[in-house]
Amino acid sequence: MAASLLSRYPWVSTPFVVSAPMKVLSSPALAVAVSCAGGLGFIGPGAKTQDTNDDLEKASSLLRQGTSKSPTPNCALPVGVGYQLWADDISVAISAIEKHKPCAAWLYAPRQGPKEYDEWSSKIRQASPDTQIWIQIGTLKEAKELLQNRERPDVVVLQGAESGGHGRAKDGMGLMVLFPEVADAMADSQIPLFAAGGIADGRGVAAAMCLGASGVVMGTRFLAASEARISRGYQNEVVRAADGAASTTRTLLYNHLRGTFGWPDEYSPRTILNKSFVEQQEGKSFEELKRLHDEALNLGDNGWGPNGRLATYAGASVGLIHDVKEAEDIVYEIRNDALEIIQRLCPQEK
């Protein structure tokens, strides 16, 4: 399985590190930087599906500028692209994939159940046969359903409840328990399984590899990358926050304050807490919270933080993130730390 993965992504070094396709925040510059560092970078869904076409064009331009570290892919573009099926336009997405031929397409959150993956996967493979299909799930039930689909994915990303962004609202489970059970259920499929949720340093990577993961996906850690498309106030809060069990929670409040509706019922985002959530718990009306939130939009970076009111989607791993670095340095540091841990645990015989 490892050899098969590396044949599809020949520029990747092990452990296989992936930057998640965080909506809007995962910029072309971030995706390219991660791939150039020997990982695999994903561009996140845009505010509109057309935005991902523009981002793929930008990624192509960055790679054409060329560096000695630029990957040599089997396909046109050594970065991936992510889509939220409930919100994205399949026709626009397929057009962009056919034009740019990214190495991978990450599919998530269907509105009409797992069979919706079949339509997207089939059309992507027709438009760009070398584009691998990555599907994100968060439960054993979803894993079993995927195995019944006509179009099986090339890679499955298993997201634990520790994750940031939109994860399972009620039936999520921590990665340490969830991963082994799903791995057992999918063992005969030979589909590589990547671990996501709560991984932010080499220790998390090493733990995931010990669970049997073919690679790891990190989102929150790359919010603190200099190439992330993120407001400084938001990024500062990711670095400041600690004790993810106490400082983050899953809530739809910030979605609604931002005017975001329509996510399927099984998903809810994890966010760093601030005054909006605290005052909601104290009984302040949504109308008043919305008014105060909209005023905070005019405060720039001061709209974030413990006394701020703006959405700060992030995972429970925030307490492990202490600084902003270039994505390349993040990948190298985490990979080297993980290898050191693994080699210490499994020393070679002399």
XYZ file of C-alpha atoms in Angstrom:
350
model
C 0.000 0.000 0.000
C 2.833 2.403 0.851
C 4.577 1.626 -2.437
C 1.346 2.207 -4.334
C 0.842 5.594 -2.675
C 4.375 6.730 -3.406
C 4.000 5.692 -7.033
C 1.007 8.038 -7.285
C 2.785 10.861 -5.429
C 6.482 10.330 -6.255
C 7.629 13.630 -4.709
C 6.280 12.734 -1.246
C 8.582 11.758 1.624
C 7.491 9.568 4.512
C 5.745 9.986 6.842
C 3.148 11.219 4.335
C 2.000 14.665 5.577
C -1.065 16.342 4.063
C -2.473 19.834 4.590
C -6.270 19.724 4.770
C -8.506 21.595 2.306
C -9.855 24.167 4.764
C -12.485 26.308 3.100
C -10.970 29.560 1.773
C -8.101 29.347 4.294
C -6.074 26.723 2.382
C -4.619 28.968 -0.293
C -2.762 27.982 -3.481
C 0.460 29.247 -1.885
C -0.058 26.976 1.132
C -0.864 23.916 -0.992
C 2.144 24.452 -3.251
C 4.486 25.021 -0.293
C 3.407 21.764 1.381
C 3.840 19.757 -1.825
C 7.243 21.349 -2.473
C 8.278 20.261 1.035
C 7.563 16.625 0.212
C 3.980 16.530 1.446
C 0.680 16.938 -0.349
C -1.095 20.269 -0.168
C -4.803 20.706 -0.802
C -6.538 23.886 -1.909
C -9.715 24.436 0.089
C -13.210 24.967 -1.271
C -13.908 28.585 -2.127
C -16.815 30.796 -1.173
C -18.081 29.845 -4.654
C -17.106 26.770 -6.652
C -15.636 28.983 -9.360
C -13.102 30.233 -6.823
C -11.365 26.852 -6.821
C -10.792 27.152 -10.563
C -9.068 30.489 -9.972
C -7.011 28.959 -7.136
C -5.926 26.023 -9.310
C -4.817 28.521 -11.952
C -2.814 30.365 -9.308
C -1.215 27.129 -8.099
C -0.254 26.298 -11.684
C 1.323 29.722 -12.029
C 3.314 29.317 -8.806
C 4.642 25.963 -9.978
C 5.519 27.286 -13.423
C 7.706 29.880 -11.737
C 9.646 26.847 -10.581
C 12.071 26.087 -7.791
C 14.542 23.277 -7.269
C 11.992 21.803 -4.855
C 9.063 21.762 -7.286
C 7.508 18.267 -7.381
C 7.635 16.043 -10.444
C 4.106 14.633 -10.613
C 2.379 11.932 -12.648
C -0.335 14.431 -13.426
C -0.498 18.072 -14.447
C -0.702 19.571 -10.974
C 0.942 18.164 -7.798
C -1.639 19.652 -5.438
C -5.135 18.541 -4.509
C -8.428 20.407 -4.393
C -11.322 20.034 -1.967
C -15.088 20.218 -2.463
C -18.025 20.278 -0.059
C -20.623 18.317 -1.987
C -23.627 19.880 -0.276
C -22.610 23.370 -1.434
C -20.416 23.017 -4.532
C -21.555 22.929 -8.170
C -20.472 19.652 -9.737
C -20.398 21.005 -13.292
C -18.132 23.908 -12.364
C -15.907 21.595 -10.305
C -15.533 19.033 -13.102
C -14.644 21.770 -15.582
C -11.849 22.998 -13.297
C -10.516 19.476 -12.695
C -10.548 18.675 -16.411
C -8.602 21.849 -17.170
C -5.975 21.705 -14.421
C -5.819 17.968 -13.615
C -4.901 18.178 -9.928
C -3.399 15.008 -8.489
C -6.273 14.556 -6.032
C -9.851 15.678 -5.398
C -11.107 15.615 -1.793
C -14.858 15.031 -1.430
C -16.813 15.678 1.750
C -20.262 16.266 3.216
C -22.804 14.998 0.674
C -26.319 16.271 1.123
C -28.028 13.122 -0.150
C -25.930 10.404 1.430
C -22.928 8.309 0.388
C -24.244 7.449 -3.092
C -23.626 11.079 -4.028
C -19.924 10.229 -3.940
C -20.506 7.887 -6.894
C -21.674 10.672 -9.189
C -18.791 12.980 -8.299
C -16.174 10.214 -8.458
C -17.355 8.903 -11.815
C -17.387 12.332 -13.428
C -13.992 13.274 -12.005
C -12.426 10.051 -13.295
C -13.893 10.635 -16.736
C -12.583 14.210 -16.830
C -9.140 13.451 -15.354
C -8.262 9.751 -14.976
C -5.059 10.490 -13.048
C -6.855 12.531 -10.387
C -7.165 10.390 -7.267
C -10.402 10.451 -5.264
C -10.009 11.210 -1.548
C -13.116 10.948 0.635
C -13.358 12.173 4.220
C -15.481 10.287 6.754
C -15.856 10.331 10.520
C -17.720 7.153 11.519
C -17.609 3.376 11.131
C -21.028 3.524 9.475
C -19.708 5.798 6.724
C -16.759 3.461 6.151
C -19.071 0.496 5.644
C -21.281 2.515 3.316
C -18.315 3.540 1.173
C -17.461 -0.117 0.640
C -20.928 -0.620 -0.860
C -20.526 2.210 -3.378
C -19.941 1.559 -7.060
C -17.033 4.029 -7.209
C -14.600 3.254 -4.426
C -12.234 6.033 -3.342
C -8.483 5.854 -3.835
C -7.877 7.197 -0.329
C -10.094 7.534 2.749
C -9.420 10.236 5.338
C -10.735 9.294 8.768
C -11.415 12.362 10.916
C -11.582 12.069 14.688
C -13.795 14.207 16.890
C -10.799 16.341 17.942
C -10.790 18.019 14.535
C -11.551 21.633 13.790
C -13.942 22.857 11.158
C -17.024 20.815 10.346
C -16.967 17.316 11.820
C -19.556 14.886 13.064
C -22.042 16.679 15.295
C -23.258 13.858 17.544
C -21.716 10.537 16.521
C -18.043 11.497 16.312
C -15.395 9.576 18.236
C -11.796 10.267 19.193
C -9.224 9.108 16.661
C -7.466 6.662 19.019
C -10.594 4.499 19.262
C -12.161 5.247 15.885
C -9.169 4.529 13.665
C -8.479 0.890 14.630
C -12.120 -0.137 14.295
C -12.498 1.478 10.882
C -9.146 0.044 9.786
C -10.347 -3.447 10.717
C -13.590 -2.957 8.785
C -11.741 -1.727 5.685
C -8.743 -4.062 5.824
C -9.790 -6.196 2.832
C -10.414 -3.154 0.646
C -6.712 -2.223 0.436
C -7.739 1.458 0.432
C -5.102 3.633 2.169
C -6.442 5.224 5.324
C -5.188 8.641 6.481
C -5.644 9.924 10.025
C -6.995 13.409 10.789
C -8.120 15.257 13.895
C -5.970 16.461 16.782
C -2.638 15.919 15.006
C -0.356 18.946 15.239
C 3.181 17.694 15.876
C 5.545 14.771 15.362
C 4.129 12.900 18.345
C 0.689 12.869 16.769
C 2.117 11.736 13.450
C 4.046 8.901 15.096
C 0.945 7.818 17.026
C -1.133 7.767 13.840
C 1.487 5.681 12.061
C 1.476 3.225 14.969
C -2.294 2.922 14.557
C -1.666 1.852 10.977
C -2.296 5.085 9.094
C -0.748 5.456 5.650
C -0.355 9.163 6.329
C -1.706 12.073 8.337
C -3.788 15.153 7.589
C -3.424 18.393 9.522
C -5.656 21.437 9.305
C -5.325 23.523 12.441
C -1.512 23.361 12.433
C -1.476 24.916 8.972
C -3.716 27.774 10.107
C -0.484 28.975 11.709
C 1.435 28.796 8.433
C 2.558 32.077 6.906
C 1.006 31.047 3.557
C -2.475 30.463 4.989
C -5.189 32.785 3.685
C -6.196 33.995 7.122
C -6.638 37.225 9.048
C -3.862 38.019 11.491
C -6.313 38.270 14.385
C -7.645 34.779 13.631
C -4.127 33.368 13.337
C -3.002 35.027 16.565
C -5.896 33.388 18.369
C -4.909 29.931 17.093
C -1.424 30.515 18.520
C -2.725 31.993 21.815
C -5.389 29.410 22.664
C -4.590 26.466 24.938
C -6.404 23.596 26.628
C -8.536 22.633 23.645
C -10.959 20.674 25.816
C -11.936 23.903 27.588
C -11.274 26.534 24.929
C -13.040 24.899 21.962
C -16.431 23.365 21.348
C -18.717 22.292 18.529
C -21.483 24.787 17.910
C -23.516 26.116 14.988
C -23.685 29.583 16.553
C -20.839 31.073 14.512
C -22.170 29.598 11.271
C -25.469 31.338 11.865
C -23.877 34.617 12.940
C -21.961 34.594 9.647
C -25.103 33.776 7.681
C -23.963 30.246 6.832
C -26.848 27.791 6.647
C -27.457 24.556 4.801
C -24.866 22.150 6.152
C -26.302 18.605 6.474
C -27.546 17.942 9.997
C -24.789 15.471 10.879
C -22.059 18.154 10.769
C -21.101 20.872 13.226
C -17.931 23.007 13.418
C -15.419 23.176 16.260
C -14.351 26.703 17.156
C -12.360 28.599 19.765
C -14.721 30.180 22.277
C -15.155 33.927 22.675
C -17.758 36.417 23.874
C -20.363 35.394 21.301
C -20.568 31.872 22.721
C -20.216 32.928 26.366
C -23.068 35.426 26.069
C -25.246 32.940 24.199
C -24.849 30.553 27.137
C -25.796 33.399 29.461
C -29.049 33.869 27.566
C -28.418 36.823 25.250
C -30.731 36.786 22.235
C -29.477 35.751 18.820
C -30.570 39.089 17.403
C -28.374 40.970 19.860
C -25.477 38.581 19.318
C -25.817 39.071 15.574
C -25.767 42.856 15.948
C -22.644 42.729 18.094
C -21.002 40.223 15.743
C -21.589 42.465 12.745
C -20.120 45.421 14.614
C -17.038 43.306 15.376
C -16.525 42.799 11.642
C -15.425 46.433 11.506
C -12.767 45.997 14.213
C -10.204 44.258 12.026
C -7.935 41.916 13.970
C -9.549 42.995 17.234
C -12.697 41.137 16.189
C -10.973 37.905 17.289
C -9.664 36.820 20.666
C -11.329 36.017 24.015
C -13.097 39.378 23.983
C -13.862 39.176 20.283
C -16.926 37.820 18.567
C -15.861 36.425 15.188
C -15.748 32.771 14.187
C -12.412 31.103 14.917
C -12.780 27.564 13.568
C -9.966 25.377 14.921
C -9.328 21.942 16.367
C -8.683 20.758 19.899
C -4.942 20.669 19.135
C -4.607 24.456 19.519
C -2.637 24.043 22.747
C 0.161 22.401 20.741
C 0.592 25.343 18.366
C 2.861 28.085 19.640
C 4.065 30.061 16.634
C 3.571 30.947 12.981
C 6.019 29.340 10.564
C 6.398 28.832 6.860
C 4.583 25.702 5.687
C 7.845 24.159 4.482
C 9.330 24.423 7.968
C 6.210 22.950 9.540
C 6.357 19.908 7.260
C 10.091 19.330 7.765
C 9.944 19.790 11.530
C 6.960 17.503 12.047
C 8.311 14.828 9.716
C 11.740 14.826 11.362
C 10.272 14.722 14.871
C 8.012 11.821 13.913
C 10.880 9.856 12.368
C 13.012 10.417 15.460
C 10.234 9.079 17.694
C 9.610 6.061 15.486
C 13.306 5.235 15.292
C 13.634 5.572 19.050
C 10.731 3.196 19.593
C 11.934 0.735 16.956
C 15.744 0.855 16.903
C 17.366 -1.140 14.112
C 19.335 -4.180 15.144
C 23.075 -3.775 14.817
